[in-house]
Amino acid sequence: MPPSRPTTTDPSAPPAVRATHLTVHRGHRPVLDDLAFTVPTGRVTGLLGPSGCGKSTLMRAVVGTQRAVTGELTVLGAPAGTPALRSRVGYVTQAPSVYDDLSVRQNLAHFAAVLDPGRRAAPRRTAAVDDALEAVDLAAHADARAGALSGGQRSRVSLAVALLGSPELLVLDEPTVGLDPVLRRELWALFHRLARESGTSLLISSHVMDEAERCDHLLLLRAGTLLAAGTPDDLRTRTATDSVEAAFLALVDTAAAPGDSAAQENR
Ligand SMILES: Nc1ncnc2c1ncn2[C@@H]1O[C@H](COP(=O)(O)OP(=O)(O)OP(=O)(O)O)[C@@H](O)[C@H]1O
Ligand SMILES: [Mg+2]
């Protein structure tokens, strides 16, 4: 596990991410439109919504790689994209890349050297690689060629890469897509362990609504707007439904009044 930091479950603690009037344009079209939300510290936050609703765009804005972002977006107390945040935020993209011809350990050693270069940092890098391998339960496969791993094992290698700098915030874009239910359950258990034991804040996207039930906090996105935010319990109670999926659909129905341009656009 990465070195532990004090875990924060105090709801009044400053959030890991705070957005106000967050807007992203692509061409003349806003693909994120005036969003206001927070991502609580030390919790697993799910970013849920259908394909094309803007999840990846929002995540890129948080990690500072998205262009044409306006509004305010504060990450770990600093403006998103500030160079000092680079080592404090781990990011796994939707199509993560690992080198198939290298072993798991060699992949991690490569990325560790990029993060923490220099000969004198070598012992620190070895320790970081060992910790990351252990965190994702891949120590037994450290010498396997990445190209010979299963899909779930490869996802865990990408996650291990993101853990190398012991980030305070982990941003994971659809990390469980295409995985079987057992692996998905294992990964969600790992996410919660990171939050609980290391105080890491996690922002995880998915378009699979049953994964929402596994999150501490949810942001429900649709066609670039925030439909709702809260705990799964909050959302179910607010909509008098018994699942987050049903809550999402109820919220869509409420929001999709005639003339709703977001609803029209999505058809
Ligand atoms: N390169 C681009 N140029 C212009 N528009 C784009 C580009 N990439 C994505 N978009 C648009 O931005 C919107 C949001 O896309 P985004 O990739 O953030 O959605 P997503 O929720 O991550 O979808 P998915 O679940 O399929 O990954 C979509 O309407 C998409 O058409
Ligand atoms: Mg996406």
Short mmCIF file of C-alpha atoms in Angstrom, two decimals, residues 5-114:
data_model
loop_
_atom_site.label_atom_id
_atom_site.label_comp_id
_atom_site.label_asym_id
_atom_site.label_seq_id
_atom_site.Cartn_x
_atom_site.Cartn_y
_atom_site.Cartn_z
CA ARG A 5 -1.89 9.66 5.31
CA PRO A 6 -4.49 10.70 7.84
CA THR A 7 -7.82 9.48 6.56
CA THR A 8 -10.50 12.10 6.31
CA THR A 9 -14.07 11.13 6.78
CA ASP A 10 -15.04 14.49 8.20
CA PRO A 11 -17.74 15.81 5.85
CA SER A 12 -16.66 19.39 6.64
CA ALA A 13 -13.10 18.70 5.34
CA PRO A 14 -12.21 20.64 2.19
CA PRO A 15 -13.21 18.64 -0.88
CA ALA A 16 -10.61 17.04 -3.14
CA VAL A 17 -12.22 18.77 -6.13
CA ARG A 18 -14.51 21.78 -6.25
CA ALA A 19 -16.07 23.03 -9.48
CA THR A 20 -18.23 26.07 -10.06
CA HIS A 21 -19.51 27.22 -13.44
CA LEU A 22 -17.33 24.54 -15.02
CA THR A 23 -17.88 24.71 -18.76
CA VAL A 24 -15.99 23.05 -21.62
CA HIS A 25 -16.58 23.94 -25.25
CA ARG A 26 -15.77 21.72 -28.19
CA GLY A 27 -16.23 23.76 -31.30
CA HIS A 28 -19.17 26.05 -30.57
CA ARG A 29 -20.94 23.47 -28.45
CA PRO A 30 -20.62 23.21 -24.66
CA VAL A 31 -19.92 19.55 -23.86
CA LEU A 32 -19.92 20.42 -20.14
CA ASP A 33 -22.34 23.17 -19.28
CA ASP A 34 -22.03 25.23 -16.09
CA LEU A 35 -21.36 22.36 -13.67
CA ALA A 36 -21.07 22.86 -9.92
CA PHE A 37 -19.98 19.91 -7.80
CA THR A 38 -17.51 18.66 -5.23
CA VAL A 39 -15.59 15.41 -4.91
CA PRO A 40 -15.26 14.57 -1.20
CA THR A 41 -11.87 13.75 0.30
CA GLY A 42 -11.05 10.15 1.22
CA ARG A 43 -14.12 8.72 -0.51
CA VAL A 44 -14.98 6.80 -3.67
CA THR A 45 -16.94 9.11 -5.96
CA GLY A 46 -18.62 7.68 -9.05
CA LEU A 47 -19.08 9.77 -12.17
CA LEU A 48 -21.99 8.07 -13.89
CA GLY A 49 -23.75 8.77 -17.12
CA PRO A 50 -24.39 7.44 -20.61
CA SER A 51 -21.82 7.32 -23.38
CA GLY A 52 -21.02 10.79 -24.72
CA CYS A 53 -22.36 12.69 -21.68
CA GLY A 54 -18.94 14.20 -20.91
CA LYS A 55 -17.34 11.94 -18.29
CA SER A 56 -13.91 11.76 -19.96
CA THR A 57 -14.00 15.49 -20.69
CA LEU A 58 -14.70 16.23 -17.02
CA MET A 59 -11.86 13.96 -15.93
CA ARG A 60 -9.43 15.59 -18.36
CA ALA A 61 -10.45 18.98 -16.96
CA VAL A 62 -9.70 17.74 -13.42
CA VAL A 63 -6.25 16.43 -14.37
CA GLY A 64 -5.55 19.56 -16.43
CA THR A 65 -5.28 18.10 -19.93
CA GLN A 66 -8.54 19.47 -21.38
CA ARG A 67 -8.59 22.61 -23.51
CA ALA A 68 -11.26 25.33 -23.49
CA VAL A 69 -12.17 24.97 -19.82
CA THR A 70 -13.87 27.96 -18.17
CA GLY A 71 -15.24 28.50 -14.68
CA GLU A 72 -13.50 27.54 -11.48
CA LEU A 73 -11.97 24.14 -10.90
CA THR A 74 -9.93 23.59 -7.75
CA VAL A 75 -8.08 20.30 -7.22
CA LEU A 76 -6.46 19.58 -3.84
CA GLY A 77 -6.65 23.29 -3.09
CA ALA A 78 -4.95 24.48 -6.29
CA PRO A 79 -6.25 25.42 -9.73
CA ALA A 80 -6.63 22.29 -11.93
CA GLY A 81 -3.60 21.74 -14.13
CA THR A 82 -1.11 23.51 -11.81
CA PRO A 83 2.26 21.76 -12.32
CA ALA A 84 2.59 21.07 -8.57
CA LEU A 85 -0.50 18.84 -8.81
CA ARG A 86 1.14 16.49 -11.27
CA SER A 87 2.59 14.16 -8.64
CA ARG A 88 -0.44 14.48 -6.36
CA VAL A 89 -3.01 13.31 -8.90
CA GLY A 90 -2.96 9.84 -10.52
CA TYR A 91 -4.86 9.37 -13.77
CA VAL A 92 -5.73 6.29 -15.78
CA THR A 93 -7.21 7.09 -19.18
CA GLN A 94 -10.03 5.17 -20.82
CA ALA A 95 -7.56 3.35 -23.08
CA PRO A 96 -4.56 2.90 -20.80
CA SER A 97 -1.29 1.81 -22.34
CA VAL A 98 1.18 -0.66 -20.97
CA TYR A 99 4.14 -2.04 -22.90
CA ASP A 100 3.26 -5.59 -23.91
CA ASP A 101 6.86 -6.67 -24.44
CA LEU A 102 7.95 -5.60 -20.94
CA SER A 103 7.25 -7.44 -17.72
CA VAL A 104 4.85 -5.97 -15.18
CA ARG A 105 7.78 -4.85 -13.02
CA GLN A 106 9.63 -3.36 -16.01
CA ASN A 107 6.51 -1.40 -16.98
CA LEU A 108 6.25 0.04 -13.48
CA ALA A 109 9.99 0.73 -13.30
CA HIS A 110 9.75 2.65 -16.56
CA PHE A 111 6.92 4.90 -15.36
CA ALA A 112 8.58 5.30 -11.93
CA ALA A 113 11.72 6.56 -13.67
CA VAL A 114 9.68 9.12 -15.58
#
